[in-house]
Amino acid sequence: MAEPEHEALQERKRGSGVKRVYELLRDEILDLKLPPGSPIDEVHLAERFGMSRTPIREALVRLAGEGLVETLPNRSAMVSNIDFVNLHTFFDAITLMYRVTTRLAAQYHRPEDLDRIRALQVSYAAAVDAQDALAMVAINRDLHAAIAEAGRNPYFTTLTLRLLDEGRRILRLYYQSFDDRLPREYVDEHEAIIAAIAARDVDLCDRLARAHADQIVRQVQQFFARDQRMNVAL
Amino acid sequence: MAEPEHEALQERKRGSGVKRVYELLRDEILDLKLPPGSPIDEVHLAERFGMSRTPIREALVRLAGEGLVETLPNRSAMVSNIDFVNLHTFFDAITLMYRVTTRLAAQYHRPEDLDRIRALQVSYAAAVDAQDALAMVAINRDLHAAIAEAGRNPYFTTLTLRLLDEGRRILRLYYQSFDDRLPREYVDEHEAIIAAIAARDVDLCDRLARAHADQIVRQVQQFFARDQRMNVAL
DNA sequence: GCGCGATTTCTTGTCGACAAATAAAATGCA
DNA sequence: TGCATTTTATTTGTCGACAAGAAATCGCGC
C-alpha cells in the first residue's frame, strides 16, 4: 500500500498538484527510473500522490504533448520508447540546434547571460573532475539551455530544450557504460564556445558548435553501434 | 441559449469529444475567429459542445502546450497574443525550417510523397487562380507540411507545423489587406522547389527555399511596417 | 486437452458537484 | 463624492462516482 508521498497529506496550494506530479513524473522518465515502454496507471499514481485522478490526467496530457508519454485510446498510457532506428534524426536535429542557438547567443546575449553560462561551465568542470556522470549530463543540459536562452528565439529554445531532455535519456545509457575517465575534452570545447560567444564571433560559434555536436554524436553512435542493447531494443 | 452544436446531442464515440473540441477550437484560433487575447470560458464551451467541462479542459491543456492559448492560475484562459515585437524570431525560425525540411525532402522523399505534394500544388494554383486568399493560406500550410513530412525528421516536422500554424494567423492579417491580385510568383517558386526535390538536388533546394522564405518575410514585414495596426497591437 | 465465446475485471473517459480563488458589486465611512 | 472594506458572484481546480471499452478469465463444447 503506497503512502501518499510522505510530506503531502494535504495539498499545499490550489494549483500545485499538477505541477508537482508533472515535474516529478518528468524527472523519473528522463532519469530512466520509469523505463521506456512501461505502462502508467492513473489510479496508482493517484493514490501515490494522494490526490484525485483529474490532476494526474492533466499532467499526463502535458507530458504527451512533449512526446514523453504515448497514449492510446481507452488503453493505459506508457512512457514513450526511444526510437533507436531513427536516432539519426535526433542527431541531425540537435546538431542544427546547437549551431543555431550558439550563433544567436553570439549575436543577442547580454552580460547576465554570460554570467549564468560561465557559472554553469564551472559546475560542469567540477562534475567532470568529480567523475560524476549523472551531474555532468544534467549540467550539460542546463548549460546548452542557457546558451539557447541567450539567443532569445523561443521557437529554437523550445525545440532545443525538448532535444536536450530527450538526449538526457540517451546520454544516460551512454555514460553509464564508462564510469571512469570522463572526457576532459568537452570542458575545453565548452570553454572555446563560451569565449566565441563572448567575442560575438558568429562564424566561429557555428564551427565550434558543429564540431562539438559532431564529436558527441560520433561517440554515442560508436557506442550504440557496438552495443548489443541496441539490437535488443529494436 | 446556445444549442449543443446542431448535430451532436449525443457523443458519437467515447474518445471523440476532446478531439472535436480541440480541432474546432484550434481552427477558430488560427482563423482569427477567436481574436488573440479573448478570454475562454470553460462552462460556456461546455454548454456549446453539449459536454462536461472535463474534455474541454483537456483540449485547452493541449492547446496551451502548443502555445495557442495561455493560462493563468485560477483565471480564465485566453487566446495567446501574437508577439509583434519579436516577430523576427518567427521569421528566422520559419526560414530555417523551410530550408532544412526542403533539403531533407530532397534526400529522403519517396514517390508517394511527391504525389501528395504535387496534388497540393495543383490545389494551390487553383486557389490563386480563384483569388481565394483563405484557401491559399490553408493549402500553403498543407503543402509545406507535406514537404516536411517527406523529410522524415519528426523534430523538424513538429516545429515546422507549429510555425506554419502560427504563420496562418499572421498571413491572415497580411492577405486580408489585398483581396485582389494574389501573387502568381509563389506558384512558380513552389513549382521550382518541387522540381528540385524530385531531382534530389539538395543545394538547389536550400537556395530556393531560402529565397522563397525571404521573399515572403520581406513582403509581410513591409506590410506590417507600414500598417498602423502593428503599433496599435503593441 | 483445446479452441472459442461469454463473462468478469480492470482501466480509462466523462459527468455533476463542491470548494478555493479571484473578480465584481455593494456597503460603510470620512 | 471618493475611497476602503465587506459581501456577493463568477470561474477555476479538484473530487468521487459511473459507464464504456478492452483485456483477462472462465466455461462450455468438441
Coordinates of C-alpha atoms in Angstrom, one line a residue, chain B:
Chain B
M1 CA -29.2 29.9 -25.0
A2 CA -26.6 28.1 -27.1
E3 CA -27.7 24.9 -28.8
P4 CA -25.3 22.0 -28.4
E5 CA -23.7 22.4 -31.9
H6 CA -26.6 21.1 -34.0
E7 CA -25.6 17.6 -35.0
A8 CA -24.2 16.2 -31.8
L9 CA -26.7 15.8 -29.0
Q10 CA -25.0 12.6 -28.0
E11 CA -21.4 11.9 -28.3
R12 CA -20.6 9.6 -31.2
K13 CA -17.8 7.6 -29.6
R14 CA -16.0 7.6 -26.3
G15 CA -12.8 9.4 -27.0
S16 CA -14.1 11.7 -29.7
G17 CA -15.2 14.6 -27.5
V18 CA -11.8 16.1 -26.8
K19 CA -10.6 15.7 -30.4
R20 CA -13.6 17.5 -31.7
V21 CA -13.4 20.5 -29.5
Y22 CA -9.6 20.6 -29.8
E23 CA -9.7 20.7 -33.6
L24 CA -12.5 23.2 -33.8
L25 CA -11.1 25.5 -31.2
R26 CA -7.7 25.3 -32.9
D27 CA -9.2 26.2 -36.2
E28 CA -11.2 29.1 -34.7
I29 CA -8.0 30.4 -33.1
L30 CA -5.9 30.1 -36.3
D31 CA -8.6 31.6 -38.5
L32 CA -8.8 34.6 -36.0
K33 CA -12.5 33.9 -35.4
L34 CA -11.3 33.9 -31.8
P35 CA -9.2 37.0 -31.7
P36 CA -5.9 37.0 -29.8
G37 CA -6.4 38.0 -26.2
S38 CA -10.0 37.0 -26.0
P39 CA -10.9 35.0 -22.8
I40 CA -12.1 31.4 -23.0
D41 CA -14.8 30.4 -20.6
E42 CA -14.9 26.7 -19.9
V43 CA -18.6 26.4 -18.9
H44 CA -19.6 28.4 -21.9
L45 CA -17.7 26.0 -24.2
A46 CA -19.2 23.1 -22.2
E47 CA -22.7 24.0 -23.0
R48 CA -21.9 25.0 -26.5
F49 CA -20.5 21.5 -27.2
G50 CA -23.0 19.7 -25.0
M51 CA -20.5 18.0 -22.8
S52 CA -18.9 18.3 -19.5
R53 CA -16.0 20.6 -18.6
T54 CA -13.5 17.8 -18.3
P55 CA -12.9 17.2 -22.0
I56 CA -12.9 20.9 -22.7
R57 CA -10.2 21.3 -20.1
E58 CA -8.1 18.6 -21.7
A59 CA -8.4 20.3 -25.0
L60 CA -7.3 23.6 -23.5
V61 CA -4.3 22.0 -21.8
R62 CA -3.2 20.6 -25.2
L63 CA -3.7 23.9 -26.9
A64 CA -1.7 25.6 -24.1
G65 CA 1.1 23.1 -24.8
E66 CA 1.2 24.2 -28.4
G67 CA 1.3 27.9 -27.3
L68 CA -2.1 28.7 -28.8
V69 CA -3.7 29.6 -25.5
E70 CA -2.2 31.0 -22.4
T71 CA -3.5 30.0 -18.9
L72 CA -3.0 31.9 -15.7
P73 CA -3.7 30.1 -12.4
N74 CA -7.3 30.5 -11.2
R75 CA -8.1 32.8 -14.1
S76 CA -9.7 32.3 -17.4
A77 CA -7.5 31.0 -20.2
M78 CA -7.2 33.3 -23.2
V79 CA -6.2 33.0 -26.8
S80 CA -2.5 33.8 -26.9
N81 CA -1.4 37.1 -28.4
I82 CA 0.7 37.5 -31.5
D83 CA 4.0 38.9 -30.4
F84 CA 4.6 41.6 -33.0
V85 CA 7.7 42.9 -31.1
N86 CA 9.6 39.6 -31.6
L87 CA 8.2 38.8 -35.0
H88 CA 11.7 38.5 -36.4
T89 CA 12.3 35.4 -34.2
F90 CA 9.4 33.8 -36.0
F91 CA 10.8 34.8 -39.4
D92 CA 14.2 33.4 -38.5
A93 CA 12.7 30.2 -37.4
I94 CA 10.4 29.5 -40.3
T95 CA 13.1 30.5 -42.8
L96 CA 15.5 27.9 -41.3
M97 CA 12.8 25.3 -41.2
Y98 CA 11.8 25.9 -44.8
R99 CA 15.4 25.4 -45.8
V100 CA 16.0 22.3 -43.6
T101 CA 12.8 20.5 -44.4
T102 CA 13.2 21.1 -48.1
R103 CA 16.7 19.8 -48.1
L104 CA 15.7 16.7 -46.2
A105 CA 12.8 16.2 -48.5
A106 CA 15.2 16.1 -51.4
Q107 CA 17.2 13.4 -49.7
Y108 CA 14.5 11.2 -48.2
H109 CA 11.3 11.6 -50.1
R110 CA 9.6 8.7 -51.7
P111 CA 7.4 8.6 -54.8
E112 CA 4.1 8.8 -52.8
D113 CA 5.4 11.9 -51.1
L114 CA 5.8 13.6 -54.4
D115 CA 2.3 12.6 -55.4
R116 CA 0.9 14.2 -52.4
I117 CA 3.0 17.4 -52.8
R118 CA 2.1 17.8 -56.4
A119 CA -1.6 17.3 -55.7
L120 CA -1.4 20.1 -53.1
Q121 CA 0.5 22.3 -55.6
V122 CA -2.4 21.9 -58.1
S123 CA -4.9 22.9 -55.4
Y124 CA -2.7 25.9 -54.5
A125 CA -2.5 27.1 -58.1
A126 CA -6.3 26.7 -58.3
A127 CA -6.8 28.8 -55.2
V128 CA -4.6 31.5 -56.6
D129 CA -6.5 31.5 -59.9
A130 CA -9.8 31.7 -58.0
Q131 CA -8.4 34.6 -55.9
D132 CA -9.3 32.7 -52.8
A133 CA -6.9 34.0 -50.2
L134 CA -8.2 31.9 -47.4
A135 CA -7.8 28.7 -49.3
M136 CA -4.4 29.8 -50.5
V137 CA -3.1 30.3 -46.9
A138 CA -4.6 26.9 -45.8
I139 CA -3.2 25.0 -48.7
N140 CA 0.2 26.7 -48.4
R141 CA 0.4 25.3 -44.9
D142 CA -0.5 21.8 -46.0
L143 CA 2.0 22.0 -48.9
H144 CA 4.9 22.9 -46.7
A145 CA 3.7 20.4 -44.1
A146 CA 3.8 17.7 -46.8
I147 CA 7.3 18.7 -47.7
A148 CA 8.4 18.5 -44.1
E149 CA 6.8 15.1 -43.8
A150 CA 8.8 13.9 -46.8
G151 CA 11.9 14.9 -45.0
R152 CA 11.1 12.3 -42.3
N153 CA 12.6 14.1 -39.3
P154 CA 9.8 14.3 -36.6
Y155 CA 11.6 17.0 -34.6
F156 CA 11.8 19.4 -37.6
T157 CA 8.3 18.4 -38.7
T158 CA 6.8 19.3 -35.4
L159 CA 8.4 22.7 -35.2
T160 CA 7.6 23.4 -38.8
L161 CA 3.9 22.6 -38.2
R162 CA 3.8 24.8 -35.2
L163 CA 5.4 27.6 -37.2
L164 CA 3.1 27.1 -40.1
D165 CA 0.1 27.3 -37.8
E166 CA 1.3 30.4 -36.1
G167 CA 2.0 31.8 -39.5
R168 CA -1.6 31.1 -40.5
R169 CA -2.6 33.8 -38.1
I170 CA 0.0 36.2 -39.4
L171 CA -0.7 35.6 -43.1
R172 CA -4.4 36.0 -42.3
L173 CA -3.7 39.6 -41.3
Y174 CA -1.5 40.0 -44.3
Y175 CA -3.6 38.7 -47.1
Q176 CA -6.8 40.2 -46.0
S177 CA -5.2 43.5 -46.9
F178 CA -5.2 42.9 -50.6
D179 CA -8.3 40.9 -51.7
D180 CA -7.3 41.0 -55.4
R181 CA -4.3 40.1 -57.4
L182 CA -2.9 37.2 -55.5
P183 CA 0.8 36.8 -56.2
R184 CA 1.3 34.4 -59.0
E185 CA 5.0 34.2 -58.3
Y186 CA 4.6 31.9 -55.3
V187 CA 3.1 29.3 -57.5
D188 CA 6.2 29.4 -59.7
E189 CA 8.5 29.3 -56.7
H190 CA 6.7 26.3 -55.4
E191 CA 7.0 24.7 -58.7
A192 CA 10.7 25.2 -58.8
I193 CA 11.1 23.8 -55.3
I194 CA 9.1 20.7 -56.1
A195 CA 11.2 20.1 -59.2
A196 CA 14.4 20.4 -57.1
I197 CA 13.1 17.9 -54.6
A198 CA 12.2 15.5 -57.3
A199 CA 15.7 15.9 -58.8
R200 CA 17.2 15.4 -55.3
D201 CA 19.3 18.5 -55.7
V202 CA 19.9 19.4 -52.0
D203 CA 21.9 22.6 -52.6
L204 CA 19.3 23.9 -55.1
C205 CA 16.5 23.1 -52.6
D206 CA 18.3 25.1 -49.9
R207 CA 18.8 28.1 -52.2
L208 CA 15.2 28.1 -53.5
A209 CA 13.7 27.5 -50.0
R210 CA 15.7 30.4 -48.6
A211 CA 14.7 32.7 -51.4
H212 CA 11.1 31.7 -51.1
A213 CA 11.1 32.3 -47.3
D214 CA 13.0 35.6 -47.7
Q215 CA 10.5 36.8 -50.2
I216 CA 7.5 36.1 -48.0
V217 CA 9.2 37.6 -45.0
R218 CA 10.1 40.7 -46.9
Q219 CA 6.6 41.3 -48.1
V220 CA 5.0 40.6 -44.7
Q221 CA 7.5 42.8 -43.0
Q222 CA 6.8 45.6 -45.4
F223 CA 3.2 45.3 -44.8
F224 CA 3.5 45.4 -41.0
A225 CA 6.0 48.2 -41.2
R226 CA 3.6 50.5 -43.0
D227 CA 0.5 49.3 -41.3
Q228 CA -0.7 51.2 -38.2
R229 CA -2.2 48.1 -36.7
M230 CA 1.2 46.9 -35.7
N231 CA 1.8 49.8 -33.4
V232 CA -1.8 49.6 -32.0
A233 CA -1.3 46.0 -31.2
L234 CA 1.9 46.7 -29.2

